[in-house]
mmCIF file of C-alpha atoms in Angstrom:
data_model
loop_
_atom_site.group_PDB
_atom_site.id
_atom_site.type_symbol
_atom_site.label_atom_id
_atom_site.label_comp_id
_atom_site.label_asym_id
_atom_site.label_seq_id
_atom_site.Cartn_x
_atom_site.Cartn_y
_atom_site.Cartn_z
ATOM 1 C CA MET P 1 -140.667 201.962 -98.856
ATOM 2 C CA MET P 2 -141.366 198.208 -98.763
ATOM 3 C CA THR P 3 -142.750 198.538 -95.217
ATOM 4 C CA ILE P 4 -145.177 201.204 -96.391
ATOM 5 C CA ILE P 5 -146.372 199.043 -99.278
ATOM 6 C CA MET P 6 -146.926 196.022 -97.015
ATOM 7 C CA TRP P 7 -148.778 198.213 -94.490
ATOM 8 C CA LEU P 8 -150.956 199.666 -97.224
ATOM 9 C CA GLN P 9 -151.719 196.266 -98.767
ATOM 10 C CA ALA P 10 -152.807 194.893 -95.390
ATOM 11 C CA LEU P 11 -155.067 197.893 -94.746
ATOM 12 C CA LEU P 12 -156.595 197.729 -98.225
ATOM 13 C CA LEU P 13 -157.287 194.020 -97.776
ATOM 14 C CA LEU P 14 -159.009 194.780 -94.479
ATOM 15 C CA VAL P 15 -161.079 197.571 -96.027
ATOM 16 C CA GLY P 16 -161.924 195.470 -99.093
ATOM 17 C CA THR P 17 -163.621 192.767 -97.004
ATOM 18 C CA VAL P 18 -166.581 195.024 -96.167
ATOM 19 C CA ALA P 19 -169.674 194.618 -98.348
ATOM 20 C CA ALA P 20 -170.596 197.682 -100.419
ATOM 21 C CA ASP P 21 -173.898 198.124 -98.551
ATOM 22 C CA ASP P 22 -172.034 198.248 -95.241
ATOM 23 C CA TYR P 23 -169.288 200.573 -96.441
ATOM 24 C CA VAL P 24 -167.956 202.867 -93.751
ATOM 25 C CA PRO P 25 -165.078 205.145 -94.808
ATOM 26 C CA LYS P 26 -161.792 204.098 -93.209
ATOM 27 C CA ASN P 27 -158.838 206.130 -92.010
ATOM 28 C CA VAL P 28 -155.124 205.400 -92.372
ATOM 29 C CA TYR P 29 -155.303 202.970 -89.446
ATOM 30 C CA GLY P 30 -158.047 200.889 -91.121
ATOM 31 C CA GLU P 31 -160.535 202.123 -88.522
ATOM 32 C CA ASP P 32 -163.702 204.144 -89.056
ATOM 33 C CA LEU P 33 -162.890 207.578 -90.459
ATOM 34 C CA GLN P 34 -163.066 210.222 -87.725
ATOM 35 C CA PRO P 35 -164.410 213.755 -88.258
ATOM 36 C CA CYS P 36 -161.902 216.344 -89.390
ATOM 37 C CA SER P 37 -163.762 219.393 -88.092
ATOM 38 C CA SER P 38 -165.303 219.718 -84.644
ATOM 39 C CA ASP P 39 -167.558 222.003 -82.636
ATOM 40 C CA GLY P 40 -166.173 225.524 -82.422
ATOM 41 C CA SER P 41 -164.483 225.366 -85.820
ATOM 42 C CA ALA P 42 -165.612 225.708 -89.432
ATOM 43 C CA LEU P 43 -167.391 222.715 -90.989
ATOM 44 C CA THR P 44 -165.155 220.919 -93.483
ATOM 45 C CA GLY P 45 -165.351 218.120 -96.003
ATOM 46 C CA TYR P 46 -166.118 218.222 -99.697
ATOM 47 C CA THR P 47 -169.729 217.438 -98.782
ATOM 48 C CA ARG P 48 -169.561 219.631 -95.649
ATOM 49 C CA SER P 49 -170.196 216.574 -93.489
ATOM 50 C CA GLY P 50 -167.229 217.312 -91.231
ATOM 51 C CA SER P 51 -165.297 214.328 -92.592
ATOM 52 C CA CYS P 52 -162.892 213.753 -95.478
ATOM 53 C CA VAL P 53 -165.220 211.340 -97.280
ATOM 54 C CA ASP P 54 -164.721 209.932 -100.765
ATOM 55 C CA GLN P 55 -167.179 211.412 -103.247
ATOM 56 C CA GLN P 56 -167.430 210.458 -106.928
ATOM 57 C CA ASP P 57 -167.651 214.061 -108.172
ATOM 58 C CA ASP P 58 -164.780 215.302 -105.964
ATOM 59 C CA ALA P 59 -162.060 215.681 -108.588
ATOM 60 C CA GLY P 60 -159.710 217.128 -105.977
ATOM 61 C CA SER P 61 -160.101 214.139 -103.668
ATOM 62 C CA HIS P 62 -160.285 216.125 -100.416
ATOM 63 C CA HIS P 63 -159.029 213.266 -98.235
ATOM 64 C CA ILE P 64 -156.260 214.817 -96.109
ATOM 65 C CA CYS P 65 -157.178 216.388 -92.755
ATOM 66 C CA ILE P 66 -154.716 219.134 -91.869
ATOM 67 C CA ASN P 67 -154.726 221.647 -89.030
ATOM 68 C CA LEU P 68 -154.785 225.019 -90.747
ATOM 69 C CA SER P 69 -154.586 226.941 -87.483
ATOM 70 C CA SER P 70 -151.001 225.735 -87.075
ATOM 71 C CA MET P 71 -148.121 227.046 -89.167
ATOM 72 C CA SER P 72 -145.456 225.318 -91.211
ATOM 73 C CA SER P 73 -141.864 225.687 -90.052
ATOM 74 C CA SER P 74 -141.570 228.704 -92.380
ATOM 75 C CA GLY P 75 -144.297 230.511 -90.418
ATOM 76 C CA ARG P 76 -146.706 230.292 -93.358
ATOM 77 C CA ASN P 77 -149.982 228.383 -93.566
ATOM 78 C CA PHE P 78 -151.124 225.884 -96.208
ATOM 79 C CA CYS P 79 -152.725 228.576 -98.393
ATOM 80 C CA GLN P 80 -149.646 230.788 -98.354
ATOM 81 C CA VAL P 81 -147.266 227.922 -99.143
ATOM 82 C CA THR P 82 -149.430 226.583 -101.997
ATOM 83 C CA GLY P 83 -150.131 230.041 -103.445
ATOM 84 C CA GLN P 84 -153.889 229.947 -102.886
ATOM 85 C CA SER P 85 -156.032 232.839 -101.741
ATOM 86 C CA ASP P 86 -155.950 232.914 -97.937
ATOM 87 C CA TRP P 87 -159.173 231.016 -97.236
ATOM 88 C CA CYS P 88 -157.124 229.221 -94.532
ATOM 89 C CA SER P 89 -157.555 232.256 -92.256
ATOM 90 C CA ALA P 90 -161.224 232.789 -93.112
ATOM 91 C CA ASN P 91 -164.368 232.318 -91.070
ATOM 92 C CA MET P 92 -166.922 229.884 -92.485
ATOM 93 C CA PRO P 93 -170.118 228.181 -91.249
ATOM 94 C CA CYS P 94 -169.561 226.343 -87.965
ATOM 95 C CA HIS P 95 -169.369 222.581 -87.594
ATOM 96 C CA GLU P 96 -172.195 222.550 -85.051
ATOM 97 C CA ASN P 97 -174.323 225.370 -86.480
ATOM 98 C CA GLU P 98 -174.113 226.453 -90.115
ATOM 99 C CA TYR P 99 -175.790 229.774 -89.281
ATOM 100 C CA GLU P 100 -172.840 230.843 -87.127
ATOM 101 C CA SER P 101 -169.357 231.698 -88.325
ATOM 102 C CA CYS P 102 -166.220 229.950 -87.071
ATOM 103 C CA GLN P 103 -162.494 230.056 -87.813
ATOM 104 C CA VAL P 104 -161.117 227.409 -90.168
ATOM 105 C CA GLU P 105 -159.095 224.942 -88.095
ATOM 106 C CA ASN P 106 -158.896 221.337 -89.292
ATOM 107 C CA TRP P 107 -159.720 221.082 -92.977
ATOM 108 C CA CYS P 108 -160.004 218.372 -95.635
ATOM 109 C CA VAL P 109 -157.535 219.433 -98.311
ATOM 110 C CA CYS P 110 -157.083 218.001 -101.775
ATOM 111 C CA GLN P 111 -154.660 215.078 -101.692
ATOM 112 C CA TRP P 112 -152.901 216.380 -104.804
ATOM 113 C CA ALA P 113 -152.466 219.851 -103.257
ATOM 114 C CA PHE P 114 -151.175 218.185 -100.082
ATOM 115 C CA ALA P 115 -148.459 216.430 -102.087
ATOM 116 C CA SER P 116 -147.408 219.765 -103.631
ATOM 117 C CA TYR P 117 -147.589 221.438 -100.229
ATOM 118 C CA ILE P 118 -145.016 219.028 -98.794
ATOM 119 C CA GLN P 119 -142.652 219.807 -101.655
ATOM 120 C CA LYS P 120 -143.161 223.584 -101.504
ATOM 121 C CA ALA P 121 -142.885 223.688 -97.689
ATOM 122 C CA GLY P 122 -139.515 221.941 -97.772
ATOM 123 C CA GLY P 123 -140.486 218.402 -96.784
ATOM 124 C CA CYS P 124 -142.649 216.501 -94.348
ATOM 125 C CA ASP P 125 -140.911 217.909 -91.269
ATOM 126 C CA ALA P 126 -141.779 221.444 -92.394
ATOM 127 C CA ILE P 127 -145.559 221.069 -92.783
ATOM 128 C CA GLN P 128 -148.440 221.736 -90.422
ATOM 129 C CA TYR P 129 -150.019 219.130 -88.139
ATOM 130 C CA ILE P 130 -152.105 216.431 -89.842
ATOM 131 C CA GLN P 131 -154.937 214.573 -88.092
ATOM 132 C CA CYS P 132 -154.210 210.940 -88.937
ATOM 133 C CA ASP P 133 -157.480 209.387 -87.741
ATOM 134 C CA ALA P 134 -159.374 211.755 -90.071
ATOM 135 C CA ILE P 135 -157.275 211.076 -93.220
ATOM 136 C CA ASN P 136 -159.229 208.940 -95.671
ATOM 137 C CA MET P 137 -157.658 205.615 -96.681
ATOM 138 C CA GLN P 138 -158.467 206.513 -100.301
ATOM 139 C CA ALA P 139 -155.570 208.981 -100.267
ATOM 140 C CA LEU P 140 -153.112 206.206 -99.410
ATOM 141 C CA SER P 141 -154.498 204.026 -102.169
ATOM 142 C CA ALA P 142 -154.221 206.837 -104.720
ATOM 143 C CA TYR P 143 -150.693 207.774 -103.651
ATOM 144 C CA ALA P 144 -149.550 204.125 -103.711
ATOM 145 C CA SER P 145 -150.884 203.574 -107.227
ATOM 146 C CA SER P 146 -149.268 206.748 -108.598
ATOM 147 C CA SER P 147 -145.862 206.889 -110.265
ATOM 148 C CA ASP P 148 -145.440 210.587 -109.410
ATOM 149 C CA ASP P 149 -142.530 211.156 -107.013
ATOM 150 C CA LYS P 150 -144.494 213.848 -105.114
ATOM 151 C CA HIS P 151 -147.182 211.264 -104.340
ATOM 152 C CA ARG P 152 -144.629 208.780 -103.060
ATOM 153 C CA VAL P 153 -143.235 211.509 -100.790
ATOM 154 C CA ALA P 154 -146.775 212.280 -99.558
ATOM 155 C CA LEU P 155 -147.365 208.589 -98.803
ATOM 156 C CA GLN P 156 -144.073 208.416 -96.905
ATOM 157 C CA CYS P 157 -144.982 211.585 -94.986
ATOM 158 C CA ILE P 158 -148.333 210.182 -93.861
ATOM 159 C CA TYR P 159 -146.656 206.929 -92.880
ATOM 160 C CA THR P 160 -143.982 208.781 -90.908
ATOM 161 C CA ARG P 161 -146.405 211.151 -89.199
ATOM 162 C CA CYS P 162 -149.128 208.604 -88.484
ATOM 163 C CA MET P 163 -147.410 205.271 -88.009
ATOM 164 C CA GLN P 164 -144.140 206.217 -86.408
ATOM 165 C CA SER P 165 -145.291 208.812 -83.890
#
């Protein structure tokens, strides 16, 4: 856990050195945040920008990019595991053309739902693929500052999946 905290502190220091006017969202590597959705798939993001950006009015903090076209080890998708309606299998406006309809593939999910998903799926090894370069650094910051055990597990999962692969 100490390694994760040191890694996070270094990344937050790096991100914090950018002036507010020049702010570019960062991913878990401290690099520019990459798009979560792409051409041929449904457009994602709380703002439908294609990226898991931080938005003041986004109470769910949709910062985690997960591949919803893959399945967890139980054979169920994110929606099924978390008990949501099955929007994970829906068609929505396309990334490249909002007037066309595309299958949901990579999607920015709520960081708090992601933490519950890990628990309900049976651990980090049991969840679907996550796209590390499209996960917003804000999720790591929120998880690190939380005292909730589920959030610590989510932080460890991202670290394991993104930094040790």
